[in-house]
């Protein structure tokens, strides 16, 4: 069998880097997209099946050029991991600046739509037709943290995007699913203070458990490896014991 072709956005760090490396190790050819070329090259680490394509997912022409490049190099796209994102400002809904709101939604939501649109157009035109899109949602797609209005709203909206893509892709054998990850060990968890004391709904701070980003990446690979006749529409993976279920 020929290697399957994947595009991973936000591949320069965190979950995106872990997923890209896991998929390369599993035999995929992987296009690494992100704004920082040096970080993408570090993720690729010289792997012969890695393609570094610096891309700002908020710029329509750059997204379209990304998918055109992948098709020129490898002939098709089988999977998109829509992962690029930004947490945005840690402020109340009462205090957020419009520019900060718009920038967070531009990356997390509009960028995801632009990448999904380009992927869908490629997948419906190729032979054999079809492919899979996996959106990186976040636990915040289900329950927000305090002072995270732009991020939480963008991730809630991403759930609607996931379901719409899966519905609209049916005639073309294109499926879409979402993974909501809670407290995997990445740079953003350090920014939130999860390891030293993250802000809770009651105003207190609590050290929260985390889990290895490699386990999150293995879970994305599991979703990606399914045959097109099967799809995981929604999957939640969290650190055991994190304050999400129940009363905290």
C-alpha atoms as a printed R data frame, in Angstrom:
    type eleno elety resid chain resno       x      y      z
1   ATOM     1    CA   UNK     A     1   0.000  0.000  0.000
2   ATOM     2    CA   UNK     A     2   1.125  3.550 -0.693
3   ATOM     3    CA   UNK     A     3   1.713  5.742  2.346
4   ATOM     4    CA   UNK     A     4  -1.247  7.853  3.313
5   ATOM     5    CA   UNK     A     5  -0.851 11.609  3.032
6   ATOM     6    CA   UNK     A     6  -1.577 13.819  6.051
7   ATOM     7    CA   UNK     A     7  -1.542 17.562  6.671
8   ATOM     8    CA   UNK     A     8  -0.946 18.717 10.256
9   ATOM     9    CA   UNK     A     9  -1.386 22.386 11.142
10  ATOM    10    CA   UNK     A    10   0.261 23.936 14.153
11  ATOM    11    CA   UNK     A    11   2.992 21.332 13.709
12  ATOM    12    CA   UNK     A    12   5.781 23.443 15.162
13  ATOM    13    CA   UNK     A    13   5.059 22.672 18.806
14  ATOM    14    CA   UNK     A    14   2.827 20.963 21.349
15  ATOM    15    CA   UNK     A    15   0.126 18.575 20.208
16  ATOM    16    CA   UNK     A    16   0.761 19.304 16.529
17  ATOM    17    CA   UNK     A    17   4.428 18.384 16.805
18  ATOM    18    CA   UNK     A    18   3.639 15.179 18.701
19  ATOM    19    CA   UNK     A    19   0.965 14.145 16.197
20  ATOM    20    CA   UNK     A    20   3.184 14.871 13.203
21  ATOM    21    CA   UNK     A    21   6.045 12.808 14.603
22  ATOM    22    CA   UNK     A    22   3.731  9.964 15.603
23  ATOM    23    CA   UNK     A    23   2.211  9.832 12.130
24  ATOM    24    CA   UNK     A    24   5.629  9.894 10.467
25  ATOM    25    CA   UNK     A    25   6.698  6.993 12.675
26  ATOM    26    CA   UNK     A    26   3.541  5.129 11.633
27  ATOM    27    CA   UNK     A    27   4.384  5.421  7.936
28  ATOM    28    CA   UNK     A    28   2.411  8.485  6.861
29  ATOM    29    CA   UNK     A    29   3.788 11.198  4.645
30  ATOM    30    CA   UNK     A    30   3.135 14.382  6.598
31  ATOM    31    CA   UNK     A    31   2.998 18.014  5.509
32  ATOM    32    CA   UNK     A    32   3.919 20.203  8.470
33  ATOM    33    CA   UNK     A    33   2.159 23.570  8.463
34  ATOM    34    CA   UNK     A    34   2.680 26.513 10.803
35  ATOM    35    CA   UNK     A    35   3.965 30.049 10.879
36  ATOM    36    CA   UNK     A    36   7.503 29.316 12.140
37  ATOM    37    CA   UNK     A    37   9.650 27.546  9.557
38  ATOM    38    CA   UNK     A    38  12.477 26.800 12.005
39  ATOM    39    CA   UNK     A    39  10.078 25.134 14.440
40  ATOM    40    CA   UNK     A    40   8.566 23.050 11.640
41  ATOM    41    CA   UNK     A    41  12.020 21.955 10.540
42  ATOM    42    CA   UNK     A    42  12.763 20.935 14.131
43  ATOM    43    CA   UNK     A    43   9.599 18.807 14.148
44  ATOM    44    CA   UNK     A    44  10.572 17.203 10.829
45  ATOM    45    CA   UNK     A    45  14.101 16.442 12.074
46  ATOM    46    CA   UNK     A    46  15.160 15.549  8.530
47  ATOM    47    CA   UNK     A    47  12.574 12.790  8.093
48  ATOM    48    CA   UNK     A    48  12.328 11.902  4.370
49  ATOM    49    CA   UNK     A    49   8.516 11.775  4.477
50  ATOM    50    CA   UNK     A    50   8.091 15.195  6.116
51  ATOM    51    CA   UNK     A    51   7.270 18.258  4.027
52  ATOM    52    CA   UNK     A    52   7.778 21.653  5.699
53  ATOM    53    CA   UNK     A    53   5.308 24.257  4.413
54  ATOM    54    CA   UNK     A    54   5.268 27.549  6.385
55  ATOM    55    CA   UNK     A    55   1.640 28.644  6.483
56  ATOM    56    CA   UNK     A    56  -0.486 31.221  8.279
57  ATOM    57    CA   UNK     A    57  -3.868 29.493  8.520
58  ATOM    58    CA   UNK     A    58  -5.682 32.827  8.731
59  ATOM    59    CA   UNK     A    59  -4.526 33.780  5.209
60  ATOM    60    CA   UNK     A    60  -6.696 32.203  2.519
61  ATOM    61    CA   UNK     A    61  -4.055 32.240 -0.211
62  ATOM    62    CA   UNK     A    62  -1.462 30.595  2.027
63  ATOM    63    CA   UNK     A    63  -3.860 27.811  3.011
64  ATOM    64    CA   UNK     A    64  -4.759 27.110 -0.606
65  ATOM    65    CA   UNK     A    65  -1.062 27.132 -1.515
66  ATOM    66    CA   UNK     A    66  -0.381 24.577  1.246
67  ATOM    67    CA   UNK     A    67  -2.797 22.053 -0.203
68  ATOM    68    CA   UNK     A    68  -1.680 22.760 -3.774
69  ATOM    69    CA   UNK     A    69   1.893 22.051 -2.689
70  ATOM    70    CA   UNK     A    70   0.950 18.752 -1.054
71  ATOM    71    CA   UNK     A    71  -0.933 17.613 -4.157
72  ATOM    72    CA   UNK     A    72   2.004 18.575 -6.392
73  ATOM    73    CA   UNK     A    73   4.429 16.657 -4.198
74  ATOM    74    CA   UNK     A    74   2.364 13.590 -3.291
75  ATOM    75    CA   UNK     A    75  -0.732 13.565 -5.487
76  ATOM    76    CA   UNK     A    76  -3.502 13.622 -2.869
77  ATOM    77    CA   UNK     A    77  -4.541 14.362  0.733
78  ATOM    78    CA   UNK     A    78  -5.963 11.585  2.899
79  ATOM    79    CA   UNK     A    79  -6.100 13.283  6.298
80  ATOM    80    CA   UNK     A    80  -6.090 16.756  7.832
81  ATOM    81    CA   UNK     A    81  -5.408 17.319 11.519
82  ATOM    82    CA   UNK     A    82  -6.833 20.802 12.077
83  ATOM    83    CA   UNK     A    83  -4.764 21.759 15.104
84  ATOM    84    CA   UNK     A    84  -3.454 25.335 14.793
85  ATOM    85    CA   UNK     A    85  -4.795 27.474 17.616
86  ATOM    86    CA   UNK     A    86  -4.207 30.233 20.134
87  ATOM    87    CA   UNK     A    87  -5.513 30.584 23.685
88  ATOM    88    CA   UNK     A    88  -6.081 34.315 23.440
89  ATOM    89    CA   UNK     A    89  -6.245 36.804 26.295
90  ATOM    90    CA   UNK     A    90  -7.013 35.744 29.869
91  ATOM    91    CA   UNK     A    91  -9.772 38.282 30.469
92  ATOM    92    CA   UNK     A    92 -13.460 38.419 31.342
93  ATOM    93    CA   UNK     A    93 -16.097 38.702 28.650
94  ATOM    94    CA   UNK     A    94 -16.723 42.153 30.122
95  ATOM    95    CA   UNK     A    95 -13.175 43.308 29.441
96  ATOM    96    CA   UNK     A    96 -12.001 41.648 26.220
97  ATOM    97    CA   UNK     A    97 -10.753 43.922 23.453
98  ATOM    98    CA   UNK     A    98 -12.399 43.479 20.076
99  ATOM    99    CA   UNK     A    99  -9.053 43.021 18.333
100 ATOM   100    CA   UNK     A   100  -8.089 40.190 20.711
101 ATOM   101    CA   UNK     A   101 -11.478 38.526 20.203
102 ATOM   102    CA   UNK     A   102 -11.209 38.725 16.423
103 ATOM   103    CA   UNK     A   103  -7.623 37.454 16.361
104 ATOM   104    CA   UNK     A   104  -8.439 34.399 18.498
105 ATOM   105    CA   UNK     A   105 -11.434 33.485 16.359
106 ATOM   106    CA   UNK     A   106  -9.426 34.101 13.189
107 ATOM   107    CA   UNK     A   107  -6.892 31.436 14.172
108 ATOM   108    CA   UNK     A   108  -9.080 28.916 15.981
109 ATOM   109    CA   UNK     A   109 -12.223 29.056 13.869
110 ATOM   110    CA   UNK     A   110 -11.699 30.818 10.543
111 ATOM   111    CA   UNK     A   111  -8.311 29.156 10.113
112 ATOM   112    CA   UNK     A   112  -9.872 25.761 10.773
113 ATOM   113    CA   UNK     A   113 -12.595 26.484  8.221
114 ATOM   114    CA   UNK     A   114 -10.096 27.588  5.573
115 ATOM   115    CA   UNK     A   115  -8.013 24.439  6.051
116 ATOM   116    CA   UNK     A   116 -11.073 22.186  6.074
117 ATOM   117    CA   UNK     A   117 -12.439 23.867  2.948
118 ATOM   118    CA   UNK     A   118  -9.179 23.343  1.068
119 ATOM   119    CA   UNK     A   119  -8.968 19.749  2.269
120 ATOM   120    CA   UNK     A   120 -12.557 18.989  1.257
121 ATOM   121    CA   UNK     A   121 -12.053 20.453 -2.214
122 ATOM   122    CA   UNK     A   122  -8.952 18.314 -2.644
123 ATOM   123    CA   UNK     A   123 -10.547 15.146 -1.260
124 ATOM   124    CA   UNK     A   124 -13.670 15.325 -3.426
125 ATOM   125    CA   UNK     A   125 -11.609 15.928 -6.596
126 ATOM   126    CA   UNK     A   126  -9.064 13.138 -6.134
127 ATOM   127    CA   UNK     A   127  -9.297  9.496 -7.145
128 ATOM   128    CA   UNK     A   128 -10.119  7.507 -5.191
129 ATOM   129    CA   UNK     A   129 -12.359 10.113 -3.658
130 ATOM   130    CA   UNK     A   130 -12.553 10.822  0.060
131 ATOM   131    CA   UNK     A   131 -10.552 11.473  3.189
132 ATOM   132    CA   UNK     A   132 -10.736 12.344  6.869
133 ATOM   133    CA   UNK     A   133 -10.572 15.597  8.830
134 ATOM   134    CA   UNK     A   134  -9.866 15.605 12.572
135 ATOM   135    CA   UNK     A   135 -10.427 18.870 14.432
136 ATOM   136    CA   UNK     A   136  -8.601 19.547 17.681
137 ATOM   137    CA   UNK     A   137 -11.386 20.849 19.866
138 ATOM   138    CA   UNK     A   138 -10.317 20.993 23.543
139 ATOM   139    CA   UNK     A   139 -12.090 20.334 26.801
140 ATOM   140    CA   UNK     A   140 -13.051 24.001 26.474
141 ATOM   141    CA   UNK     A   141 -15.434 22.948 23.708
142 ATOM   142    CA   UNK     A   142 -17.469 21.374 26.518
143 ATOM   143    CA   UNK     A   143 -16.734 23.464 29.629
144 ATOM   144    CA   UNK     A   144 -14.750 26.722 29.656
145 ATOM   145    CA   UNK     A   145 -12.128 27.838 32.124
146 ATOM   146    CA   UNK     A   146 -12.583 31.209 33.822
147 ATOM   147    CA   UNK     A   147 -11.307 34.202 31.823
148 ATOM   148    CA   UNK     A   148 -11.179 32.361 28.496
149 ATOM   149    CA   UNK     A   149 -14.166 33.721 26.597
150 ATOM   150    CA   UNK     A   150 -12.575 33.988 23.129
151 ATOM   151    CA   UNK     A   151 -10.954 30.559 23.312
152 ATOM   152    CA   UNK     A   152 -14.029 28.849 24.765
153 ATOM   153    CA   UNK     A   153 -16.402 30.361 22.206
154 ATOM   154    CA   UNK     A   154 -14.079 29.452 19.326
155 ATOM   155    CA   UNK     A   155 -13.877 25.834 20.507
156 ATOM   156    CA   UNK     A   156 -17.635 25.556 21.029
157 ATOM   157    CA   UNK     A   157 -18.069 26.841 17.472
158 ATOM   158    CA   UNK     A   158 -15.529 24.308 16.221
159 ATOM   159    CA   UNK     A   159 -17.920 21.551 17.295
160 ATOM   160    CA   UNK     A   160 -20.515 22.985 14.919
161 ATOM   161    CA   UNK     A   161 -17.901 23.126 12.186
162 ATOM   162    CA   UNK     A   162 -16.978 19.478 12.801
163 ATOM   163    CA   UNK     A   163 -20.580 18.325 12.497
164 ATOM   164    CA   UNK     A   164 -21.216 20.446  9.404
165 ATOM   165    CA   UNK     A   165 -18.117 19.125  7.646
166 ATOM   166    CA   UNK     A   166 -19.083 15.541  8.409
167 ATOM   167    CA   UNK     A   167 -22.578 16.115  7.033
168 ATOM   168    CA   UNK     A   168 -21.488 18.028  3.934
169 ATOM   169    CA   UNK     A   169 -18.722 15.540  3.208
170 ATOM   170    CA   UNK     A   170 -20.966 12.474  3.089
171 ATOM   171    CA   UNK     A   171 -21.532 12.471 -0.685
172 ATOM   172    CA   UNK     A   172 -17.752 12.500 -1.240
173 ATOM   173    CA   UNK     A   173 -16.615  9.912  1.362
174 ATOM   174    CA   UNK     A   174 -15.199 12.694  3.540
175 ATOM   175    CA   UNK     A   175 -15.647 12.178  7.276
176 ATOM   176    CA   UNK     A   176 -14.886 14.540 10.137
177 ATOM   177    CA   UNK     A   177 -14.389 14.001 13.849
178 ATOM   178    CA   UNK     A   178 -13.271 16.032 16.828
179 ATOM   179    CA   UNK     A   179 -10.907 15.229 19.658
180 ATOM   180    CA   UNK     A   180 -11.300 17.184 22.904
181 ATOM   181    CA   UNK     A   181  -8.090 16.987 24.919
182 ATOM   182    CA   UNK     A   182  -7.805 17.982 28.560
183 ATOM   183    CA   UNK     A   183  -4.519 18.763 30.311
184 ATOM   184    CA   UNK     A   184  -1.955 17.106 28.105
185 ATOM   185    CA   UNK     A   185   1.531 18.371 28.923
186 ATOM   186    CA   UNK     A   186   2.278 21.180 26.455
187 ATOM   187    CA   UNK     A   187   3.439 24.795 26.570
188 ATOM   188    CA   UNK     A   188  -0.117 26.109 26.866
189 ATOM   189    CA   UNK     A   189  -0.596 24.184 30.111
190 ATOM   190    CA   UNK     A   190   2.387 26.076 31.521
191 ATOM   191    CA   UNK     A   191   0.790 29.362 30.442
192 ATOM   192    CA   UNK     A   192  -2.407 28.397 32.280
193 ATOM   193    CA   UNK     A   193  -0.483 27.430 35.402
194 ATOM   194    CA   UNK     A   194  -1.914 23.909 35.438
195 ATOM   195    CA   UNK     A   195   1.206 22.504 37.080
196 ATOM   196    CA   UNK     A   196   1.569 25.303 39.617
197 ATOM   197    CA   UNK     A   197  -2.036 26.294 40.227
198 ATOM   198    CA   UNK     A   198  -4.703 26.913 37.590
199 ATOM   199    CA   UNK     A   199  -7.578 29.323 38.211
200 ATOM   200    CA   UNK     A   200 -10.789 27.522 39.174
201 ATOM   201    CA   UNK     A   201 -14.419 28.594 38.862
202 ATOM   202    CA   UNK     A   202 -14.612 29.520 42.559
203 ATOM   203    CA   UNK     A   203 -11.602 31.829 42.283
204 ATOM   204    CA   UNK     A   204  -9.160 29.449 43.933
205 ATOM   205    CA   UNK     A   205  -6.092 27.970 42.272
206 ATOM   206    CA   UNK     A   206  -5.443 24.268 42.047
207 ATOM   207    CA   UNK     A   207  -2.602 22.130 40.778
208 ATOM   208    CA   UNK     A   208  -4.181 19.896 38.159
209 ATOM   209    CA   UNK     A   209  -2.989 16.519 36.847
210 ATOM   210    CA   UNK     A   210  -1.627 16.247 33.307
211 ATOM   211    CA   UNK     A   211  -0.789 13.411 30.928
212 ATOM   212    CA   UNK     A   212   1.802 12.817 28.208
213 ATOM   213    CA   UNK     A   213   1.282 14.536 24.876
214 ATOM   214    CA   UNK     A   214   2.425 11.310 23.231
215 ATOM   215    CA   UNK     A   215  -0.764  9.614 24.470
216 ATOM   216    CA   UNK     A   216  -2.853 12.373 22.897
217 ATOM   217    CA   UNK     A   217  -0.943 11.875 19.642
218 ATOM   218    CA   UNK     A   218  -1.515  8.101 19.723
219 ATOM   219    CA   UNK     A   219  -5.238  8.773 20.112
220 ATOM   220    CA   UNK     A   220  -5.276 11.052 17.060
221 ATOM   221    CA   UNK     A   221  -3.434  8.329 15.129
222 ATOM   222    CA   UNK     A   222  -6.086  5.809 16.194
223 ATOM   223    CA   UNK     A   223  -8.794  8.080 14.777
224 ATOM   224    CA   UNK     A   224  -6.802  8.669 11.583
225 ATOM   225    CA   UNK     A   225  -6.103  4.974 11.014
226 ATOM   226    CA   UNK     A   226  -9.765  3.972 10.819
227 ATOM   227    CA   UNK     A   227 -11.013  2.914  7.375
228 ATOM   228    CA   UNK     A   228 -13.279  5.465  5.708
229 ATOM   229    CA   UNK     A   229 -16.276  3.236  6.392
230 ATOM   230    CA   UNK     A   230 -15.920  4.112 10.092
231 ATOM   231    CA   UNK     A   231 -15.631  7.432 11.899
232 ATOM   232    CA   UNK     A   232 -15.215  8.679 15.464
233 ATOM   233    CA   UNK     A   233 -17.357 11.794 15.551
234 ATOM   234    CA   UNK     A   234 -16.350 12.948 19.025
235 ATOM   235    CA   UNK     A   235 -13.695 11.708 21.443
236 ATOM   236    CA   UNK     A   236 -12.660 13.135 24.812
237 ATOM   237    CA   UNK     A   237  -9.337 12.297 26.443
238 ATOM   238    CA   UNK     A   238  -8.262 13.912 29.706
239 ATOM   239    CA   UNK     A   239  -5.764 13.551 32.485
240 ATOM   240    CA   UNK     A   240  -7.153 11.184 35.074
241 ATOM   241    CA   UNK     A   241  -8.629 13.122 37.978
242 ATOM   242    CA   UNK     A   242  -8.592 16.551 36.356
243 ATOM   243    CA   UNK     A   243 -11.360 18.895 37.599
244 ATOM   244    CA   UNK     A   244 -13.753 18.394 34.724
245 ATOM   245    CA   UNK     A   245 -16.353 15.777 35.620
246 ATOM   246    CA   UNK     A   246 -18.616 15.953 38.634
247 ATOM   247    CA   UNK     A   247 -18.121 18.916 40.966
248 ATOM   248    CA   UNK     A   248 -14.419 19.437 40.450
